[in-house]
């Protein structure tokens, strides 16, 4: 079996060239005829610019500037080190020429597509091959050039980002549909791909460098021309960082070690391997620096420098080997205790188990024995609204909840949903047995609703033979379904597309501080008032003093904290209910941006997205459609997913989260905690987004 591997290689980057070697070497060790497709990375000096080189995703102004300025700045910085840089490049070229087994060279995207290589299996990975911010066309790394009937596999591909923008998610989903097996280097990337429900095995695996032992790596090492005197601390700061250097100096002084800094020498990949194998301690801020520390069982610390936006790949690796304590954020450098040694017996055991799983995936994938997983996709997807204009006006979006709730009550059933307490300080699940009792359950509540009493009460109703419609977050629906086993016939469930729920005590503080500000108790509160239209919601509060608090949604501090993620409960960042495989019979959400594809479904008054997930729901939906109580129609499921972030990926913990939570816990004040994230830039951006939408740009497809 002949296998072709495409990855980022020959770009004078230690991690890229070492992982490029490792995957091919491991496959050959397993008995396959594997070689690397010699497609030159766009930063390689022999890469030819031309047709087909344009990035498939629009780069931000900042990233475009980086693409232009970074090479210039690097060149100026290296003027004094020209001889060392030249020697380094020669060592890289010599090492890759000796150890990378490659096919014919392709110097451009056009040449690769004009005469693509032929293999039995095509593999992409590892490194940041799927980074949407790359300054060139990344279609080759989706194996887009391979024959239509070819078997495509991903091994340890990385996105380089913790979250995919909606447009990138949609594009990735289309490109990955051809793959027969997919694995990623970060758990966050595996979660994103899993949410695409592609029907193939998706696995989180180790980087190829970790598939080889220290002894195997030493076979391709090179002794440095100037052998450093032992003992030494190896400093590999891929990202220039004062904090990383500071920690290296601190530990070297404590342990009596000299410092060898990889960036100061004319080292190639072979010397890199040797230096790690012979080091007495390592300080790094690089993923592959972390990986080679683990491979060689060297005590180490991995630093997250200030301004580093994504440490997911390092965090993911350290979690695999239960060594999260070796990850140090820049602000905690002074608190590092270097006296604690790593339990390498435990680390090696965990790594060996993960390597075994990773190799199992790799062999299944190339042998076409990977698991085919039929995704449990929704039976139907619709964009609809309540035919009763009064009900629709009183609802957050299209008023679909009311239709299903009225049906349940008409059949003698009970409806459960989230409602404000009388003083608007708390939210809990309440029951409605009449139409009038439904009103408190309507409209969104962006705070955790306590369902404890409702679970017990709903179970009693089910046991008595009454039908129950239980609505809530996916985790609440999972809980009631577990409690109500044996009474499934009478239970109908509906979850919301949930971004996460803020801690209730944070909301209580926010309301109390509004009351202090406006001089009276709140008598009415809405998270999403639609007086200015569904697309331009306002937060609205009315107080005993007759004062009114009315803010554009994006300028309300509580909503900003919710949107950023600072106020969410910790468990929301590990939610198992993202994606299209839903736990409830029905799923509802706002049908955002529907005007871009189906303008007939958006008159500005509110449109609900509805996913019909179960046979029971399908039967009821058929009845609802026939009743004439809703308007709208079928809607594209891929677009629905792209336009609702929680259907694509988990909420991402923001950098300000820990600080926000700490300040709130210390002060019990939402306003004090909000100062952590509140900036003029954030408010200005929110205002600009609002007015761009207000002026009609919202409806341009380019902005969807």
PDB file of N, CA and C in Angstrom, residues 306-372:
ATOM      1  N   UNK A 306       2.459  36.529  27.595  1.00  0.00           N
ATOM      2  CA  UNK A 306       1.395  37.536  27.506  1.00  0.00           C
ATOM      3  C   UNK A 306       1.058  37.761  26.031  1.00  0.00           C
ATOM      4  N   UNK A 307      -0.235  37.840  25.752  1.00  0.00           N
ATOM      5  CA  UNK A 307      -0.674  38.089  24.381  1.00  0.00           C
ATOM      6  C   UNK A 307      -0.826  36.841  23.547  1.00  0.00           C
ATOM      7  N   UNK A 308      -0.394  35.675  24.063  1.00  0.00           N
ATOM      8  CA  UNK A 308      -0.568  34.430  23.315  1.00  0.00           C
ATOM      9  C   UNK A 308      -2.047  34.085  23.309  1.00  0.00           C
ATOM     10  N   UNK A 309      -2.663  34.056  22.136  1.00  0.00           N
ATOM     11  CA  UNK A 309      -4.117  33.910  22.032  1.00  0.00           C
ATOM     12  C   UNK A 309      -4.588  32.468  22.067  1.00  0.00           C
ATOM     13  N   UNK A 310      -3.675  31.528  21.782  1.00  0.00           N
ATOM     14  CA  UNK A 310      -4.126  30.139  21.734  1.00  0.00           C
ATOM     15  C   UNK A 310      -3.035  29.192  22.200  1.00  0.00           C
ATOM     16  N   UNK A 311      -3.250  28.633  23.383  1.00  0.00           N
ATOM     17  CA  UNK A 311      -2.310  27.636  23.912  1.00  0.00           C
ATOM     18  C   UNK A 311      -2.963  26.267  23.937  1.00  0.00           C
ATOM     19  N   UNK A 312      -3.999  26.084  23.117  1.00  0.00           N
ATOM     20  CA  UNK A 312      -4.798  24.850  23.173  1.00  0.00           C
ATOM     21  C   UNK A 312      -3.965  23.610  22.914  1.00  0.00           C
ATOM     22  N   UNK A 313      -3.018  23.699  21.965  1.00  0.00           N
ATOM     23  CA  UNK A 313      -2.258  22.496  21.635  1.00  0.00           C
ATOM     24  C   UNK A 313      -1.338  22.067  22.778  1.00  0.00           C
ATOM     25  N   UNK A 314      -0.766  23.039  23.503  1.00  0.00           N
ATOM     26  CA  UNK A 314       0.069  22.693  24.656  1.00  0.00           C
ATOM     27  C   UNK A 314      -0.808  22.187  25.792  1.00  0.00           C
ATOM     28  N   UNK A 315      -1.891  22.895  26.062  1.00  0.00           N
ATOM     29  CA  UNK A 315      -2.808  22.487  27.126  1.00  0.00           C
ATOM     30  C   UNK A 315      -3.354  21.093  26.873  1.00  0.00           C
ATOM     31  N   UNK A 316      -3.700  20.810  25.618  1.00  0.00           N
ATOM     32  CA  UNK A 316      -4.265  19.515  25.258  1.00  0.00           C
ATOM     33  C   UNK A 316      -3.263  18.394  25.512  1.00  0.00           C
ATOM     34  N   UNK A 317      -2.005  18.611  25.132  1.00  0.00           N
ATOM     35  CA  UNK A 317      -0.968  17.600  25.335  1.00  0.00           C
ATOM     36  C   UNK A 317      -0.725  17.363  26.824  1.00  0.00           C
ATOM     37  N   UNK A 318      -0.607  18.441  27.591  1.00  0.00           N
ATOM     38  CA  UNK A 318      -0.325  18.285  29.017  1.00  0.00           C
ATOM     39  C   UNK A 318      -1.478  17.614  29.750  1.00  0.00           C
ATOM     40  N   UNK A 319      -2.682  17.828  29.278  1.00  0.00           N
ATOM     41  CA  UNK A 319      -3.823  17.156  29.893  1.00  0.00           C
ATOM     42  C   UNK A 319      -3.764  15.654  29.642  1.00  0.00           C
ATOM     43  N   UNK A 320      -3.313  15.253  28.458  1.00  0.00           N
ATOM     44  CA  UNK A 320      -3.198  13.830  28.119  1.00  0.00           C
ATOM     45  C   UNK A 320      -2.281  13.111  29.102  1.00  0.00           C
ATOM     46  N   UNK A 321      -1.196  13.781  29.510  1.00  0.00           N
ATOM     47  CA  UNK A 321      -0.227  13.139  30.406  1.00  0.00           C
ATOM     48  C   UNK A 321      -0.346  13.653  31.843  1.00  0.00           C
ATOM     49  N   UNK A 322      -1.502  14.249  32.162  1.00  0.00           N
ATOM     50  CA  UNK A 322      -1.810  14.709  33.530  1.00  0.00           C
ATOM     51  C   UNK A 322      -0.693  15.589  34.098  1.00  0.00           C
ATOM     52  N   UNK A 323      -0.209  16.521  33.288  1.00  0.00           N
ATOM     53  CA  UNK A 323       0.890  17.398  33.713  1.00  0.00           C
ATOM     54  C   UNK A 323       0.520  18.867  33.546  1.00  0.00           C
ATOM     55  N   UNK A 324      -0.737  19.179  33.777  1.00  0.00           N
ATOM     56  CA  UNK A 324      -1.196  20.558  33.606  1.00  0.00           C
ATOM     57  C   UNK A 324      -0.451  21.530  34.513  1.00  0.00           C
ATOM     58  N   UNK A 325       0.120  21.022  35.625  1.00  0.00           N
ATOM     59  CA  UNK A 325       0.832  21.888  36.556  1.00  0.00           C
ATOM     60  C   UNK A 325       2.157  22.395  35.977  1.00  0.00           C
ATOM     61  N   UNK A 326       2.589  21.838  34.830  1.00  0.00           N
ATOM     62  CA  UNK A 326       3.832  22.309  34.202  1.00  0.00           C
ATOM     63  C   UNK A 326       3.576  23.458  33.239  1.00  0.00           C
ATOM     64  N   UNK A 327       2.323  23.883  33.127  1.00  0.00           N
ATOM     65  CA  UNK A 327       1.967  25.013  32.268  1.00  0.00           C
ATOM     66  C   UNK A 327       1.885  26.263  33.135  1.00  0.00           C
ATOM     67  N   UNK A 328       2.625  27.289  32.757  1.00  0.00           N
ATOM     68  CA  UNK A 328       2.732  28.496  33.568  1.00  0.00           C
ATOM     69  C   UNK A 328       2.311  29.710  32.743  1.00  0.00           C
ATOM     70  N   UNK A 329       1.354  30.446  33.244  1.00  0.00           N
ATOM     71  CA  UNK A 329       0.982  31.697  32.582  1.00  0.00           C
ATOM     72  C   UNK A 329       1.986  32.783  32.970  1.00  0.00           C
ATOM     73  N   UNK A 330       2.190  33.715  32.068  1.00  0.00           N
ATOM     74  CA  UNK A 330       3.220  34.737  32.244  1.00  0.00           C
ATOM     75  C   UNK A 330       3.095  35.453  33.587  1.00  0.00           C
ATOM     76  N   UNK A 331       1.867  35.721  34.006  1.00  0.00           N
ATOM     77  CA  UNK A 331       1.659  36.485  35.237  1.00  0.00           C
ATOM     78  C   UNK A 331       1.987  35.688  36.502  1.00  0.00           C
ATOM     79  N   UNK A 332       2.212  34.371  36.337  1.00  0.00           N
ATOM     80  CA  UNK A 332       2.493  33.530  37.507  1.00  0.00           C
ATOM     81  C   UNK A 332       3.954  33.076  37.566  1.00  0.00           C
ATOM     82  N   UNK A 333       4.807  33.665  36.775  1.00  0.00           N
ATOM     83  CA  UNK A 333       6.213  33.252  36.693  1.00  0.00           C
ATOM     84  C   UNK A 333       6.885  33.276  38.065  1.00  0.00           C
ATOM     85  N   UNK A 334       6.626  34.327  38.847  1.00  0.00           N
ATOM     86  CA  UNK A 334       7.316  34.491  40.132  1.00  0.00           C
ATOM     87  C   UNK A 334       6.913  33.435  41.151  1.00  0.00           C
ATOM     88  N   UNK A 335       5.811  32.742  40.915  1.00  0.00           N
ATOM     89  CA  UNK A 335       5.323  31.759  41.894  1.00  0.00           C
ATOM     90  C   UNK A 335       5.729  30.327  41.566  1.00  0.00           C
ATOM     91  N   UNK A 336       6.523  30.135  40.515  1.00  0.00           N
ATOM     92  CA  UNK A 336       6.895  28.783  40.093  1.00  0.00           C
ATOM     93  C   UNK A 336       7.864  28.148  41.085  1.00  0.00           C
ATOM     94  N   UNK A 337       7.550  26.913  41.472  1.00  0.00           N
ATOM     95  CA  UNK A 337       8.420  26.137  42.353  1.00  0.00           C
ATOM     96  C   UNK A 337       9.088  25.043  41.522  1.00  0.00           C
ATOM     97  N   UNK A 338      10.391  25.178  41.296  1.00  0.00           N
ATOM     98  CA  UNK A 338      11.102  24.233  40.429  1.00  0.00           C
ATOM     99  C   UNK A 338      11.606  23.005  41.178  1.00  0.00           C
ATOM    100  N   UNK A 339      11.313  22.927  42.473  1.00  0.00           N
ATOM    101  CA  UNK A 339      11.830  21.796  43.252  1.00  0.00           C
ATOM    102  C   UNK A 339      11.025  20.522  43.034  1.00  0.00           C
ATOM    103  N   UNK A 340       9.790  20.651  42.576  1.00  0.00           N
ATOM    104  CA  UNK A 340       8.948  19.473  42.345  1.00  0.00           C
ATOM    105  C   UNK A 340       9.362  18.768  41.063  1.00  0.00           C
ATOM    106  N   UNK A 341       9.600  17.476  41.164  1.00  0.00           N
ATOM    107  CA  UNK A 341       9.951  16.681  39.987  1.00  0.00           C
ATOM    108  C   UNK A 341       8.715  16.028  39.396  1.00  0.00           C
ATOM    109  N   UNK A 342       8.803  15.679  38.144  1.00  0.00           N
ATOM    110  CA  UNK A 342       7.685  15.045  37.447  1.00  0.00           C
ATOM    111  C   UNK A 342       7.707  13.538  37.700  1.00  0.00           C
ATOM    112  N   UNK A 343       6.547  12.959  37.922  1.00  0.00           N
ATOM    113  CA  UNK A 343       6.415  11.510  38.085  1.00  0.00           C
ATOM    114  C   UNK A 343       6.404  10.887  36.692  1.00  0.00           C
ATOM    115  N   UNK A 344       7.602  10.550  36.188  1.00  0.00           N
ATOM    116  CA  UNK A 344       7.707  10.085  34.815  1.00  0.00           C
ATOM    117  C   UNK A 344       7.109   8.700  34.604  1.00  0.00           C
ATOM    118  N   UNK A 345       7.032   7.908  35.660  1.00  0.00           N
ATOM    119  CA  UNK A 345       6.378   6.594  35.524  1.00  0.00           C
ATOM    120  C   UNK A 345       4.916   6.778  35.137  1.00  0.00           C
ATOM    121  N   UNK A 346       4.259   7.711  35.805  1.00  0.00           N
ATOM    122  CA  UNK A 346       2.850   7.998  35.515  1.00  0.00           C
ATOM    123  C   UNK A 346       2.695   8.623  34.126  1.00  0.00           C
ATOM    124  N   UNK A 347       3.555   9.605  33.830  1.00  0.00           N
ATOM    125  CA  UNK A 347       3.475  10.302  32.540  1.00  0.00           C
ATOM    126  C   UNK A 347       3.683   9.321  31.390  1.00  0.00           C
ATOM    127  N   UNK A 348       4.712   8.491  31.495  1.00  0.00           N
ATOM    128  CA  UNK A 348       5.017   7.544  30.412  1.00  0.00           C
ATOM    129  C   UNK A 348       3.903   6.525  30.224  1.00  0.00           C
ATOM    130  N   UNK A 349       3.283   6.124  31.316  1.00  0.00           N
ATOM    131  CA  UNK A 349       2.171   5.167  31.228  1.00  0.00           C
ATOM    132  C   UNK A 349       0.990   5.782  30.483  1.00  0.00           C
ATOM    133  N   UNK A 350       0.671   7.031  30.837  1.00  0.00           N
ATOM    134  CA  UNK A 350      -0.442   7.717  30.172  1.00  0.00           C
ATOM    135  C   UNK A 350      -0.130   7.965  28.701  1.00  0.00           C
ATOM    136  N   UNK A 351       1.122   8.368  28.425  1.00  0.00           N
ATOM    137  CA  UNK A 351       1.508   8.630  27.044  1.00  0.00           C
ATOM    138  C   UNK A 351       1.474   7.351  26.222  1.00  0.00           C
ATOM    139  N   UNK A 352       1.937   6.254  26.793  1.00  0.00           N
ATOM    140  CA  UNK A 352       1.958   4.988  26.061  1.00  0.00           C
ATOM    141  C   UNK A 352       0.542   4.538  25.713  1.00  0.00           C
ATOM    142  N   UNK A 353      -0.390   4.726  26.639  1.00  0.00           N
ATOM    143  CA  UNK A 353      -1.781   4.351  26.374  1.00  0.00           C
ATOM    144  C   UNK A 353      -2.365   5.193  25.245  1.00  0.00           C
ATOM    145  N   UNK A 354      -2.062   6.493  25.250  1.00  0.00           N
ATOM    146  CA  UNK A 354      -2.572   7.386  24.204  1.00  0.00           C
ATOM    147  C   UNK A 354      -1.904   7.097  22.870  1.00  0.00           C
ATOM    148  N   UNK A 355      -0.607   6.768  22.886  1.00  0.00           N
ATOM    149  CA  UNK A 355       0.091   6.384  21.653  1.00  0.00           C
ATOM    150  C   UNK A 355      -0.546   5.136  21.039  1.00  0.00           C
ATOM    151  N   UNK A 356      -0.884   4.180  21.899  1.00  0.00           N
ATOM    152  CA  UNK A 356      -1.517   2.946  21.413  1.00  0.00           C
ATOM    153  C   UNK A 356      -2.846   3.254  20.731  1.00  0.00           C
ATOM    154  N   UNK A 357      -3.641   4.137  21.351  1.00  0.00           N
ATOM    155  CA  UNK A 357      -4.929   4.535  20.761  1.00  0.00           C
ATOM    156  C   UNK A 357      -4.703   5.276  19.440  1.00  0.00           C
ATOM    157  N   UNK A 358      -3.700   6.146  19.424  1.00  0.00           N
ATOM    158  CA  UNK A 358      -3.418   6.934  18.225  1.00  0.00           C
ATOM    159  C   UNK A 358      -2.968   6.041  17.075  1.00  0.00           C
ATOM    160  N   UNK A 359      -2.110   5.081  17.379  1.00  0.00           N
ATOM    161  CA  UNK A 359      -1.649   4.154  16.344  1.00  0.00           C
ATOM    162  C   UNK A 359      -2.782   3.247  15.882  1.00  0.00           C
ATOM    163  N   UNK A 360      -3.667   2.901  16.803  1.00  0.00           N
ATOM    164  CA  UNK A 360      -4.837   2.116  16.417  1.00  0.00           C
ATOM    165  C   UNK A 360      -5.691   2.858  15.415  1.00  0.00           C
ATOM    166  N   UNK A 361      -5.898   4.162  15.675  1.00  0.00           N
ATOM    167  CA  UNK A 361      -6.651   4.983  14.718  1.00  0.00           C
ATOM    168  C   UNK A 361      -5.943   5.026  13.373  1.00  0.00           C
ATOM    169  N   UNK A 362      -4.628   5.260  13.404  1.00  0.00           N
ATOM    170  CA  UNK A 362      -3.868   5.419  12.161  1.00  0.00           C
ATOM    171  C   UNK A 362      -3.941   4.163  11.293  1.00  0.00           C
ATOM    172  N   UNK A 363      -3.765   2.999  11.903  1.00  0.00           N
ATOM    173  CA  UNK A 363      -3.809   1.759  11.114  1.00  0.00           C
ATOM    174  C   UNK A 363      -5.220   1.479  10.608  1.00  0.00           C
ATOM    175  N   UNK A 364      -6.230   1.738  11.436  1.00  0.00           N
ATOM    176  CA  UNK A 364      -7.621   1.564  10.965  1.00  0.00           C
ATOM    177  C   UNK A 364      -7.907   2.483   9.789  1.00  0.00           C
ATOM    178  N   UNK A 365      -7.420   3.717   9.895  1.00  0.00           N
ATOM    179  CA  UNK A 365      -7.713   4.718   8.866  1.00  0.00           C
ATOM    180  C   UNK A 365      -7.089   4.347   7.529  1.00  0.00           C
ATOM    181  N   UNK A 366      -5.809   3.970   7.534  1.00  0.00           N
ATOM    182  CA  UNK A 366      -5.148   3.679   6.259  1.00  0.00           C
ATOM    183  C   UNK A 366      -5.581   2.325   5.695  1.00  0.00           C
ATOM    184  N   UNK A 367      -6.033   1.419   6.564  1.00  0.00           N
ATOM    185  CA  UNK A 367      -6.499   0.110   6.100  1.00  0.00           C
ATOM    186  C   UNK A 367      -7.986   0.117   5.752  1.00  0.00           C
ATOM    187  N   UNK A 368      -8.603   1.292   5.844  1.00  0.00           N
ATOM    188  CA  UNK A 368     -10.039   1.444   5.554  1.00  0.00           C
ATOM    189  C   UNK A 368     -10.903   0.610   6.505  1.00  0.00           C
ATOM    190  N   UNK A 369     -10.451   0.522   7.748  1.00  0.00           N
ATOM    191  CA  UNK A 369     -11.217  -0.198   8.762  1.00  0.00           C
ATOM    192  C   UNK A 369     -11.737   0.745   9.846  1.00  0.00           C
ATOM    193  N   UNK A 370     -11.677   2.038   9.578  1.00  0.00           N
ATOM    194  CA  UNK A 370     -12.144   3.003  10.564  1.00  0.00           C
ATOM    195  C   UNK A 370     -13.657   2.904  10.693  1.00  0.00           C
ATOM    196  N   UNK A 371     -14.114   3.279  11.876  1.00  0.00           N
ATOM    197  CA  UNK A 371     -15.533   3.122  12.180  1.00  0.00           C
ATOM    198  C   UNK A 371     -16.392   4.117  11.404  1.00  0.00           C
ATOM    199  N   UNK A 372     -17.444   3.622  10.792  1.00  0.00           N
ATOM    200  CA  UNK A 372     -18.440   4.489  10.158  1.00  0.00           C
ATOM    201  C   UNK A 372     -19.508   4.779  11.198  1.00  0.00           C
TER     202      UNK A 372
END
